[in-house]
């Protein structure tokens, strides 16, 4: 097995045996979404109007929740130091860890989102755009988050710092993710928004591992 | 006293000239040179804080020297970090062991990351066969140390960098380690290790870090 796949497999195995992460992320997503009808009132028309925004904002926050542990555990037990000395470049290792992180947290979000859409009375025309948007957007969240996680490594209260670093960078994903849903509900094409989400992913795919690996090297020195 | 000009780098061996290391504001050591030829062992000694771990991290390429040059067979290590990583094993203070993975899984992962190796033989070498299916959270400190050291035997590398490898080891495990080091050196391997205990390593060069404290 190639070292890249081996690292993905190890991270998946760790996530499954430790449980927690995926369940926590989906649990937060569901609970935070359920809070809105209590907060703004159960009026179906109002919920339908804000459903796309609620789903994307809570998905964003849920994705943020598990990022702190992305490198933290490996850093604390010396694994990161050992990984940095493996022949596989650190950039590729960051990509492998992002892939595993997305499989464990992003994928469950995508599965849960349509059910929560029902709860918020999301217009039927919005579901394809919701799913396609999350499919393109959540990997970008993991990739951008990896840079923040690497930069905040070793900082006291790293979780708060991570949110401050990463949330502003999530804004484009939020705008185009919600835009795709609103467009298809309004009878317009969701395609331009989805293409822009794809462009963000295509940009984050090579740039984030470079930045995150540089930050990790700094943290190890 | 001005530092003497560094001598030219030898064409064979893992060598350093005029090495200096800074941790924060403090210069830990300066003007340090060594030569580690195939089959040789370098014993790093010195009081706490004299820079033994820092030197090993410089050797591994985890940190950059403040001054001086590290070279492998005449070529500067910093010029090709990937090639340097491929030829070394570094066992630091921490064991890099995950509580939920089993002993065999841990070793297979680390060997696989280096392109594979003989996991069963490595387990045998450090007497871990009977623990192979144990999750690592059940291991004692000494057993975790043995598991970390078993990575040395699981996949070959010409340079071993060991930071206080004897910590928490019992006498049997210490004998296993010394035997593994002897076998490694017999095949032309090099080893640099830091220690506080007197280790019976035949023909090892002693490098006292206290001599280079500025």
JSON list of C-alpha atoms in Angstrom, two decimals, chain A:
[
{"chain": "A", "resi": 1, "resn": "UNK", "atom": "CA", "xyz": [0.00, 0.00, 0.00]},
{"chain": "A", "resi": 2, "resn": "UNK", "atom": "CA", "xyz": [1.30, 3.46, -0.84]},
{"chain": "A", "resi": 3, "resn": "UNK", "atom": "CA", "xyz": [2.31, 5.65, 2.13]},
{"chain": "A", "resi": 4, "resn": "UNK", "atom": "CA", "xyz": [-0.44, 8.13, 1.17]},
{"chain": "A", "resi": 5, "resn": "UNK", "atom": "CA", "xyz": [-3.18, 5.51, 1.39]},
{"chain": "A", "resi": 6, "resn": "UNK", "atom": "CA", "xyz": [-1.61, 4.08, 4.52]},
{"chain": "A", "resi": 7, "resn": "UNK", "atom": "CA", "xyz": [-1.86, 7.46, 6.26]},
{"chain": "A", "resi": 8, "resn": "UNK", "atom": "CA", "xyz": [-5.49, 7.92, 5.17]},
{"chain": "A", "resi": 9, "resn": "UNK", "atom": "CA", "xyz": [-6.27, 4.43, 6.42]},
{"chain": "A", "resi": 10, "resn": "UNK", "atom": "CA", "xyz": [-4.59, 5.09, 9.77]},
{"chain": "A", "resi": 11, "resn": "UNK", "atom": "CA", "xyz": [-6.49, 8.33, 10.33]},
{"chain": "A", "resi": 12, "resn": "UNK", "atom": "CA", "xyz": [-9.79, 6.65, 9.42]},
{"chain": "A", "resi": 13, "resn": "UNK", "atom": "CA", "xyz": [-9.02, 3.77, 11.75]},
{"chain": "A", "resi": 14, "resn": "UNK", "atom": "CA", "xyz": [-8.16, 6.17, 14.58]},
{"chain": "A", "resi": 15, "resn": "UNK", "atom": "CA", "xyz": [-11.38, 8.12, 13.99]},
{"chain": "A", "resi": 16, "resn": "UNK", "atom": "CA", "xyz": [-13.52, 4.99, 13.94]},
{"chain": "A", "resi": 17, "resn": "UNK", "atom": "CA", "xyz": [-11.95, 3.44, 17.04]},
{"chain": "A", "resi": 18, "resn": "UNK", "atom": "CA", "xyz": [-12.05, 6.65, 19.03]},
{"chain": "A", "resi": 19, "resn": "UNK", "atom": "CA", "xyz": [-15.58, 7.28, 17.79]},
{"chain": "A", "resi": 20, "resn": "UNK", "atom": "CA", "xyz": [-16.58, 10.73, 18.79]},
{"chain": "A", "resi": 21, "resn": "UNK", "atom": "CA", "xyz": [-15.55, 12.99, 15.94]},
{"chain": "A", "resi": 22, "resn": "UNK", "atom": "CA", "xyz": [-18.15, 12.11, 13.29]},
{"chain": "A", "resi": 23, "resn": "UNK", "atom": "CA", "xyz": [-20.94, 11.72, 15.85]},
{"chain": "A", "resi": 24, "resn": "UNK", "atom": "CA", "xyz": [-20.01, 15.00, 17.54]},
{"chain": "A", "resi": 25, "resn": "UNK", "atom": "CA", "xyz": [-19.95, 16.93, 14.26]},
{"chain": "A", "resi": 26, "resn": "UNK", "atom": "CA", "xyz": [-23.32, 15.61, 13.07]},
{"chain": "A", "resi": 27, "resn": "UNK", "atom": "CA", "xyz": [-24.79, 15.99, 16.55]},
{"chain": "A", "resi": 28, "resn": "UNK", "atom": "CA", "xyz": [-23.73, 19.63, 16.65]},
{"chain": "A", "resi": 29, "resn": "UNK", "atom": "CA", "xyz": [-25.08, 20.20, 13.13]},
{"chain": "A", "resi": 30, "resn": "UNK", "atom": "CA", "xyz": [-28.49, 18.76, 14.04]},
{"chain": "A", "resi": 31, "resn": "UNK", "atom": "CA", "xyz": [-28.78, 20.49, 17.42]},
{"chain": "A", "resi": 32, "resn": "UNK", "atom": "CA", "xyz": [-27.64, 23.90, 16.19]},
{"chain": "A", "resi": 33, "resn": "UNK", "atom": "CA", "xyz": [-30.09, 23.73, 13.29]},
{"chain": "A", "resi": 34, "resn": "UNK", "atom": "CA", "xyz": [-32.97, 22.71, 15.58]},
{"chain": "A", "resi": 35, "resn": "UNK", "atom": "CA", "xyz": [-32.28, 25.78, 17.73]},
{"chain": "A", "resi": 36, "resn": "UNK", "atom": "CA", "xyz": [-33.39, 28.14, 14.95]},
{"chain": "A", "resi": 37, "resn": "UNK", "atom": "CA", "xyz": [-37.10, 27.23, 14.87]},
{"chain": "A", "resi": 38, "resn": "UNK", "atom": "CA", "xyz": [-37.10, 27.81, 18.63]},
{"chain": "A", "resi": 39, "resn": "UNK", "atom": "CA", "xyz": [-35.33, 31.11, 18.23]},
{"chain": "A", "resi": 40, "resn": "UNK", "atom": "CA", "xyz": [-37.14, 32.67, 15.29]},
{"chain": "A", "resi": 41, "resn": "UNK", "atom": "CA", "xyz": [-40.49, 30.88, 15.66]},
{"chain": "A", "resi": 42, "resn": "UNK", "atom": "CA", "xyz": [-41.94, 27.88, 13.81]},
{"chain": "A", "resi": 43, "resn": "UNK", "atom": "CA", "xyz": [-43.59, 29.84, 11.00]},
{"chain": "A", "resi": 44, "resn": "UNK", "atom": "CA", "xyz": [-42.99, 27.69, 7.83]},
{"chain": "A", "resi": 45, "resn": "UNK", "atom": "CA", "xyz": [-42.70, 30.64, 5.43]},
{"chain": "A", "resi": 46, "resn": "UNK", "atom": "CA", "xyz": [-40.03, 32.34, 7.54]},
{"chain": "A", "resi": 47, "resn": "UNK", "atom": "CA", "xyz": [-38.06, 29.11, 8.01]},
{"chain": "A", "resi": 48, "resn": "UNK", "atom": "CA", "xyz": [-38.26, 28.39, 4.29]},
{"chain": "A", "resi": 49, "resn": "UNK", "atom": "CA", "xyz": [-36.82, 31.84, 3.57]},
{"chain": "A", "resi": 50, "resn": "UNK", "atom": "CA", "xyz": [-33.77, 31.38, 5.84]},
{"chain": "A", "resi": 51, "resn": "UNK", "atom": "CA", "xyz": [-33.29, 27.59, 5.54]},
{"chain": "A", "resi": 52, "resn": "UNK", "atom": "CA", "xyz": [-30.37, 27.75, 3.08]},
{"chain": "A", "resi": 53, "resn": "UNK", "atom": "CA", "xyz": [-28.44, 30.21, 5.25]},
{"chain": "A", "resi": 54, "resn": "UNK", "atom": "CA", "xyz": [-29.07, 28.26, 8.45]},
{"chain": "A", "resi": 55, "resn": "UNK", "atom": "CA", "xyz": [-27.95, 24.97, 6.91]},
{"chain": "A", "resi": 56, "resn": "UNK", "atom": "CA", "xyz": [-24.74, 26.41, 5.52]},
{"chain": "A", "resi": 57, "resn": "UNK", "atom": "CA", "xyz": [-23.79, 28.43, 8.63]},
{"chain": "A", "resi": 58, "resn": "UNK", "atom": "CA", "xyz": [-24.35, 25.49, 10.98]},
{"chain": "A", "resi": 59, "resn": "UNK", "atom": "CA", "xyz": [-22.52, 23.12, 8.61]},
{"chain": "A", "resi": 60, "resn": "UNK", "atom": "CA", "xyz": [-19.61, 25.55, 8.59]},
{"chain": "A", "resi": 61, "resn": "UNK", "atom": "CA", "xyz": [-19.49, 25.75, 12.38]},
{"chain": "A", "resi": 62, "resn": "UNK", "atom": "CA", "xyz": [-19.81, 21.98, 12.68]},
{"chain": "A", "resi": 63, "resn": "UNK", "atom": "CA", "xyz": [-16.88, 21.47, 10.32]},
{"chain": "A", "resi": 64, "resn": "UNK", "atom": "CA", "xyz": [-14.84, 23.90, 12.41]},
{"chain": "A", "resi": 65, "resn": "UNK", "atom": "CA", "xyz": [-15.53, 21.94, 15.57]},
{"chain": "A", "resi": 66, "resn": "UNK", "atom": "CA", "xyz": [-13.32, 18.94, 14.80]},
{"chain": "A", "resi": 67, "resn": "UNK", "atom": "CA", "xyz": [-10.48, 20.85, 13.14]},
{"chain": "A", "resi": 68, "resn": "UNK", "atom": "CA", "xyz": [-8.58, 21.55, 16.33]},
{"chain": "A", "resi": 69, "resn": "UNK", "atom": "CA", "xyz": [-7.72, 17.87, 16.70]},
{"chain": "A", "resi": 70, "resn": "UNK", "atom": "CA", "xyz": [-6.52, 17.50, 13.08]},
{"chain": "A", "resi": 71, "resn": "UNK", "atom": "CA", "xyz": [-2.82, 17.82, 14.00]},
{"chain": "A", "resi": 72, "resn": "UNK", "atom": "CA", "xyz": [-3.04, 18.32, 17.77]},
{"chain": "A", "resi": 73, "resn": "UNK", "atom": "CA", "xyz": [-3.06, 14.64, 18.78]},
{"chain": "A", "resi": 74, "resn": "UNK", "atom": "CA", "xyz": [-0.19, 13.78, 16.43]},
{"chain": "A", "resi": 75, "resn": "UNK", "atom": "CA", "xyz": [1.74, 16.77, 17.71]},
{"chain": "A", "resi": 76, "resn": "UNK", "atom": "CA", "xyz": [1.30, 15.86, 21.37]},
{"chain": "A", "resi": 77, "resn": "UNK", "atom": "CA", "xyz": [2.41, 12.23, 21.13]},
{"chain": "A", "resi": 78, "resn": "UNK", "atom": "CA", "xyz": [5.39, 12.79, 18.85]},
{"chain": "A", "resi": 79, "resn": "UNK", "atom": "CA", "xyz": [3.76, 11.27, 15.77]},
{"chain": "A", "resi": 80, "resn": "UNK", "atom": "CA", "xyz": [3.93, 14.54, 13.86]},
{"chain": "A", "resi": 81, "resn": "UNK", "atom": "CA", "xyz": [7.69, 14.75, 14.40]},
{"chain": "A", "resi": 82, "resn": "UNK", "atom": "CA", "xyz": [8.07, 11.19, 13.16]},
{"chain": "A", "resi": 83, "resn": "UNK", "atom": "CA", "xyz": [5.72, 11.81, 10.21]},
{"chain": "A", "resi": 84, "resn": "UNK", "atom": "CA", "xyz": [7.70, 14.89, 9.20]},
{"chain": "A", "resi": 85, "resn": "UNK", "atom": "CA", "xyz": [10.77, 12.66, 8.87]},
{"chain": "A", "resi": 86, "resn": "UNK", "atom": "CA", "xyz": [9.07, 10.10, 6.63]},
{"chain": "A", "resi": 87, "resn": "UNK", "atom": "CA", "xyz": [10.00, 10.03, 2.93]},
{"chain": "A", "resi": 88, "resn": "UNK", "atom": "CA", "xyz": [6.46, 11.09, 1.88]},
{"chain": "A", "resi": 89, "resn": "UNK", "atom": "CA", "xyz": [6.52, 14.92, 1.61]},
{"chain": "A", "resi": 90, "resn": "UNK", "atom": "CA", "xyz": [4.70, 16.70, 4.42]},
{"chain": "A", "resi": 91, "resn": "UNK", "atom": "CA", "xyz": [2.46, 18.43, 1.86]},
{"chain": "A", "resi": 92, "resn": "UNK", "atom": "CA", "xyz": [1.16, 15.07, 0.65]},
{"chain": "A", "resi": 93, "resn": "UNK", "atom": "CA", "xyz": [0.66, 13.99, 4.24]},
{"chain": "A", "resi": 94, "resn": "UNK", "atom": "CA", "xyz": [-1.45, 17.09, 4.93]},
{"chain": "A", "resi": 95, "resn": "UNK", "atom": "CA", "xyz": [-3.57, 16.21, 1.89]},
{"chain": "A", "resi": 96, "resn": "UNK", "atom": "CA", "xyz": [-4.01, 12.65, 3.18]},
{"chain": "A", "resi": 97, "resn": "UNK", "atom": "CA", "xyz": [-5.06, 13.91, 6.60]},
{"chain": "A", "resi": 98, "resn": "UNK", "atom": "CA", "xyz": [-7.52, 16.36, 5.00]},
{"chain": "A", "resi": 99, "resn": "UNK", "atom": "CA", "xyz": [-9.02, 13.55, 2.94]},
{"chain": "A", "resi": 100, "resn": "UNK", "atom": "CA", "xyz": [-9.49, 11.41, 6.05]},
{"chain": "A", "resi": 101, "resn": "UNK", "atom": "CA", "xyz": [-10.92, 14.40, 7.95]},
{"chain": "A", "resi": 102, "resn": "UNK", "atom": "CA", "xyz": [-13.40, 15.07, 5.15]},
{"chain": "A", "resi": 103, "resn": "UNK", "atom": "CA", "xyz": [-14.49, 11.42, 4.98]},
{"chain": "A", "resi": 104, "resn": "UNK", "atom": "CA", "xyz": [-15.09, 11.40, 8.73]},
{"chain": "A", "resi": 105, "resn": "UNK", "atom": "CA", "xyz": [-16.76, 14.81, 9.15]},
{"chain": "A", "resi": 106, "resn": "UNK", "atom": "CA", "xyz": [-17.72, 16.26, 5.74]},
{"chain": "A", "resi": 107, "resn": "UNK", "atom": "CA", "xyz": [-19.47, 13.22, 4.36]},
{"chain": "A", "resi": 108, "resn": "UNK", "atom": "CA", "xyz": [-21.78, 12.75, 7.39]},
{"chain": "A", "resi": 109, "resn": "UNK", "atom": "CA", "xyz": [-22.72, 16.44, 7.12]},
{"chain": "A", "resi": 110, "resn": "UNK", "atom": "CA", "xyz": [-23.78, 15.92, 3.50]},
{"chain": "A", "resi": 111, "resn": "UNK", "atom": "CA", "xyz": [-25.90, 12.92, 4.52]},
{"chain": "A", "resi": 112, "resn": "UNK", "atom": "CA", "xyz": [-27.57, 14.80, 7.38]},
{"chain": "A", "resi": 113, "resn": "UNK", "atom": "CA", "xyz": [-28.21, 18.06, 5.48]},
{"chain": "A", "resi": 114, "resn": "UNK", "atom": "CA", "xyz": [-31.29, 16.95, 3.41]},
{"chain": "A", "resi": 115, "resn": "UNK", "atom": "CA", "xyz": [-33.03, 15.68, 6.55]},
{"chain": "A", "resi": 116, "resn": "UNK", "atom": "CA", "xyz": [-32.48, 19.00, 8.27]},
{"chain": "A", "resi": 117, "resn": "UNK", "atom": "CA", "xyz": [-33.69, 20.70, 5.09]},
{"chain": "A", "resi": 118, "resn": "UNK", "atom": "CA", "xyz": [-37.02, 18.91, 5.58]},
{"chain": "A", "resi": 119, "resn": "UNK", "atom": "CA", "xyz": [-37.13, 20.16, 9.15]},
{"chain": "A", "resi": 120, "resn": "UNK", "atom": "CA", "xyz": [-36.67, 23.75, 7.97]},
{"chain": "A", "resi": 121, "resn": "UNK", "atom": "CA", "xyz": [-39.19, 23.40, 5.14]},
{"chain": "A", "resi": 122, "resn": "UNK", "atom": "CA", "xyz": [-36.51, 24.00, 2.48]},
{"chain": "A", "resi": 123, "resn": "UNK", "atom": "CA", "xyz": [-38.04, 24.43, -0.97]},
{"chain": "A", "resi": 124, "resn": "UNK", "atom": "CA", "xyz": [-37.89, 21.16, -2.95]},
{"chain": "A", "resi": 125, "resn": "UNK", "atom": "CA", "xyz": [-36.08, 22.90, -5.81]},
{"chain": "A", "resi": 126, "resn": "UNK", "atom": "CA", "xyz": [-33.14, 23.67, -3.49]},
{"chain": "A", "resi": 127, "resn": "UNK", "atom": "CA", "xyz": [-32.09, 20.12, -2.60]},
{"chain": "A", "resi": 128, "resn": "UNK", "atom": "CA", "xyz": [-29.89, 19.32, -5.64]},
{"chain": "A", "resi": 129, "resn": "UNK", "atom": "CA", "xyz": [-28.03, 22.61, -5.18]},
{"chain": "A", "resi": 130, "resn": "UNK", "atom": "CA", "xyz": [-27.69, 21.96, -1.42]},
{"chain": "A", "resi": 131, "resn": "UNK", "atom": "CA", "xyz": [-26.12, 18.56, -1.98]},
{"chain": "A", "resi": 132, "resn": "UNK", "atom": "CA", "xyz": [-23.92, 19.61, -4.90]},
{"chain": "A", "resi": 133, "resn": "UNK", "atom": "CA", "xyz": [-22.80, 22.71, -2.99]},
{"chain": "A", "resi": 134, "resn": "UNK", "atom": "CA", "xyz": [-21.91, 20.74, 0.15]},
{"chain": "A", "resi": 135, "resn": "UNK", "atom": "CA", "xyz": [-20.09, 18.13, -1.95]},
{"chain": "A", "resi": 136, "resn": "UNK", "atom": "CA", "xyz": [-17.90, 20.84, -3.48]},
{"chain": "A", "resi": 137, "resn": "UNK", "atom": "CA", "xyz": [-17.73, 23.10, -0.43]},
{"chain": "A", "resi": 138, "resn": "UNK", "atom": "CA", "xyz": [-16.99, 20.78, 2.52]},
{"chain": "A", "resi": 139, "resn": "UNK", "atom": "CA", "xyz": [-13.62, 19.55, 1.14]},
{"chain": "A", "resi": 140, "resn": "UNK", "atom": "CA", "xyz": [-12.60, 23.20, 0.84]},
{"chain": "A", "resi": 141, "resn": "UNK", "atom": "CA", "xyz": [-13.59, 23.71, 4.48]},
{"chain": "A", "resi": 142, "resn": "UNK", "atom": "CA", "xyz": [-11.31, 20.82, 5.53]},
{"chain": "A", "resi": 143, "resn": "UNK", "atom": "CA", "xyz": [-8.44, 22.13, 3.41]},
{"chain": "A", "resi": 144, "resn": "UNK", "atom": "CA", "xyz": [-8.64, 25.74, 4.59]},
{"chain": "A", "resi": 145, "resn": "UNK", "atom": "CA", "xyz": [-9.17, 24.49, 8.12]},
{"chain": "A", "resi": 146, "resn": "UNK", "atom": "CA", "xyz": [-5.95, 22.47, 7.95]},
{"chain": "A", "resi": 147, "resn": "UNK", "atom": "CA", "xyz": [-3.97, 25.69, 7.46]},
{"chain": "A", "resi": 148, "resn": "UNK", "atom": "CA", "xyz": [-5.62, 27.21, 10.53]},
{"chain": "A", "resi": 149, "resn": "UNK", "atom": "CA", "xyz": [-5.10, 24.02, 12.54]},
{"chain": "A", "resi": 150, "resn": "UNK", "atom": "CA", "xyz": [-1.41, 23.96, 11.62]},
{"chain": "A", "resi": 151, "resn": "UNK", "atom": "CA", "xyz": [-0.92, 27.65, 12.42]},
{"chain": "A", "resi": 152, "resn": "UNK", "atom": "CA", "xyz": [-2.64, 27.45, 15.80]},
{"chain": "A", "resi": 153, "resn": "UNK", "atom": "CA", "xyz": [-0.69, 24.33, 16.82]},
{"chain": "A", "resi": 154, "resn": "UNK", "atom": "CA", "xyz": [0.81, 24.72, 20.25]},
{"chain": "A", "resi": 155, "resn": "UNK", "atom": "CA", "xyz": [-0.96, 28.00, 20.95]},
{"chain": "A", "resi": 156, "resn": "UNK", "atom": "CA", "xyz": [-2.80, 28.32, 24.23]},
{"chain": "A", "resi": 157, "resn": "UNK", "atom": "CA", "xyz": [-6.56, 28.34, 23.58]},
{"chain": "A", "resi": 158, "resn": "UNK", "atom": "CA", "xyz": [-5.77, 27.15, 20.07]},
{"chain": "A", "resi": 159, "resn": "UNK", "atom": "CA", "xyz": [-9.44, 26.41, 19.37]},
{"chain": "A", "resi": 160, "resn": "UNK", "atom": "CA", "xyz": [-10.49, 30.04, 19.69]},
{"chain": "A", "resi": 161, "resn": "UNK", "atom": "CA", "xyz": [-7.53, 31.22, 17.64]},
{"chain": "A", "resi": 162, "resn": "UNK", "atom": "CA", "xyz": [-8.39, 28.64, 15.00]},
{"chain": "A", "resi": 163, "resn": "UNK", "atom": "CA", "xyz": [-11.95, 29.97, 14.68]},
{"chain": "A", "resi": 164, "resn": "UNK", "atom": "CA", "xyz": [-10.70, 33.53, 14.35]},
{"chain": "A", "resi": 165, "resn": "UNK", "atom": "CA", "xyz": [-8.22, 32.48, 11.66]},
{"chain": "A", "resi": 166, "resn": "UNK", "atom": "CA", "xyz": [-10.47, 30.24, 9.65]},
{"chain": "A", "resi": 167, "resn": "UNK", "atom": "CA", "xyz": [-14.00, 31.67, 9.80]},
{"chain": "A", "resi": 168, "resn": "UNK", "atom": "CA", "xyz": [-13.24, 34.76, 7.67]},
{"chain": "A", "resi": 169, "resn": "UNK", "atom": "CA", "xyz": [-11.73, 32.47, 5.04]},
{"chain": "A", "resi": 170, "resn": "UNK", "atom": "CA", "xyz": [-14.93, 30.40, 5.00]},
{"chain": "A", "resi": 171, "resn": "UNK", "atom": "CA", "xyz": [-17.03, 33.39, 3.85]},
{"chain": "A", "resi": 172, "resn": "UNK", "atom": "CA", "xyz": [-16.64, 32.78, 0.07]},
{"chain": "A", "resi": 173, "resn": "UNK", "atom": "CA", "xyz": [-17.71, 29.15, 0.48]},
{"chain": "A", "resi": 174, "resn": "UNK", "atom": "CA", "xyz": [-20.73, 30.33, 2.48]},
{"chain": "A", "resi": 175, "resn": "UNK", "atom": "CA", "xyz": [-21.71, 32.97, -0.08]},
{"chain": "A", "resi": 176, "resn": "UNK", "atom": "CA", "xyz": [-21.61, 30.67, -3.09]},
{"chain": "A", "resi": 177, "resn": "UNK", "atom": "CA", "xyz": [-23.05, 27.69, -1.22]},
{"chain": "A", "resi": 178, "resn": "UNK", "atom": "CA", "xyz": [-26.12, 29.68, -0.16]},
{"chain": "A", "resi": 179, "resn": "UNK", "atom": "CA", "xyz": [-26.18, 31.44, -3.55]},
{"chain": "A", "resi": 180, "resn": "UNK", "atom": "CA", "xyz": [-26.53, 28.14, -5.40]},
{"chain": "A", "resi": 181, "resn": "UNK", "atom": "CA", "xyz": [-29.56, 27.13, -3.33]},
{"chain": "A", "resi": 182, "resn": "UNK", "atom": "CA", "xyz": [-31.23, 30.56, -3.54]},
{"chain": "A", "resi": 183, "resn": "UNK", "atom": "CA", "xyz": [-30.66, 30.67, -7.29]},
{"chain": "A", "resi": 184, "resn": "UNK", "atom": "CA", "xyz": [-32.25, 27.30, -7.98]},
{"chain": "A", "resi": 185, "resn": "UNK", "atom": "CA", "xyz": [-35.21, 28.10, -5.69]},
{"chain": "A", "resi": 186, "resn": "UNK", "atom": "CA", "xyz": [-35.67, 31.42, -7.51]},
{"chain": "A", "resi": 187, "resn": "UNK", "atom": "CA", "xyz": [-35.65, 29.65, -10.90]},
{"chain": "A", "resi": 188, "resn": "UNK", "atom": "CA", "xyz": [-32.14, 30.69, -11.91]},
{"chain": "A", "resi": 189, "resn": "UNK", "atom": "CA", "xyz": [-29.19, 28.48, -12.74]},
{"chain": "A", "resi": 190, "resn": "UNK", "atom": "CA", "xyz": [-27.17, 27.20, -9.77]},
{"chain": "A", "resi": 191, "resn": "UNK", "atom": "CA", "xyz": [-24.32, 26.32, -12.10]},
{"chain": "A", "resi": 192, "resn": "UNK", "atom": "CA", "xyz": [-22.29, 29.57, -11.83]},
{"chain": "A", "resi": 193, "resn": "UNK", "atom": "CA", "xyz": [-22.30, 29.33, -8.04]},
{"chain": "A", "resi": 194, "resn": "UNK", "atom": "CA", "xyz": [-21.31, 25.67, -8.13]},
{"chain": "A", "resi": 195, "resn": "UNK", "atom": "CA", "xyz": [-18.54, 26.44, -10.62]},
{"chain": "A", "resi": 196, "resn": "UNK", "atom": "CA", "xyz": [-17.20, 29.08, -8.24]},
{"chain": "A", "resi": 197, "resn": "UNK", "atom": "CA", "xyz": [-17.31, 26.57, -5.37]},
{"chain": "A", "resi": 198, "resn": "UNK", "atom": "CA", "xyz": [-15.39, 24.20, -7.63]},
{"chain": "A", "resi": 199, "resn": "UNK", "atom": "CA", "xyz": [-12.86, 26.93, -8.34]},
{"chain": "A", "resi": 200, "resn": "UNK", "atom": "CA", "xyz": [-12.37, 27.51, -4.60]},
{"chain": "A", "resi": 201, "resn": "UNK", "atom": "CA", "xyz": [-11.75, 23.78, -4.16]},
{"chain": "A", "resi": 202, "resn": "UNK", "atom": "CA", "xyz": [-9.35, 23.72, -7.11]},
{"chain": "A", "resi": 203, "resn": "UNK", "atom": "CA", "xyz": [-7.45, 26.60, -5.54]},
{"chain": "A", "resi": 204, "resn": "UNK", "atom": "CA", "xyz": [-7.40, 25.18, -2.01]},
{"chain": "A", "resi": 205, "resn": "UNK", "atom": "CA", "xyz": [-6.31, 21.72, -3.16]},
{"chain": "A", "resi": 206, "resn": "UNK", "atom": "CA", "xyz": [-2.71, 22.69, -4.03]},
{"chain": "A", "resi": 207, "resn": "UNK", "atom": "CA", "xyz": [-2.32, 25.84, -1.88]},
{"chain": "A", "resi": 208, "resn": "UNK", "atom": "CA", "xyz": [-3.60, 24.64, 1.50]},
{"chain": "A", "resi": 209, "resn": "UNK", "atom": "CA", "xyz": [-1.23, 21.66, 1.83]},
{"chain": "A", "resi": 210, "resn": "UNK", "atom": "CA", "xyz": [1.70, 23.95, 0.95]},
{"chain": "A", "resi": 211, "resn": "UNK", "atom": "CA", "xyz": [0.73, 26.51, 3.60]},
{"chain": "A", "resi": 212, "resn": "UNK", "atom": "CA", "xyz": [-0.20, 23.93, 6.24]},
{"chain": "A", "resi": 213, "resn": "UNK", "atom": "CA", "xyz": [3.04, 21.97, 5.75]},
{"chain": "A", "resi": 214, "resn": "UNK", "atom": "CA", "xyz": [5.09, 25.15, 6.12]},
{"chain": "A", "resi": 215, "resn": "UNK", "atom": "CA", "xyz": [3.24, 25.97, 9.35]},
{"chain": "A", "resi": 216, "resn": "UNK", "atom": "CA", "xyz": [3.78, 22.44, 10.66]},
{"chain": "A", "resi": 217, "resn": "UNK", "atom": "CA", "xyz": [7.52, 22.63, 10.00]},
{"chain": "A", "resi": 218, "resn": "UNK", "atom": "CA", "xyz": [7.58, 25.91, 11.91]},
{"chain": "A", "resi": 219, "resn": "UNK", "atom": "CA", "xyz": [5.72, 24.31, 14.83]},
{"chain": "A", "resi": 220, "resn": "UNK", "atom": "CA", "xyz": [8.17, 21.40, 14.92]},
{"chain": "A", "resi": 221, "resn": "UNK", "atom": "CA", "xyz": [11.33, 23.50, 14.93]}
]
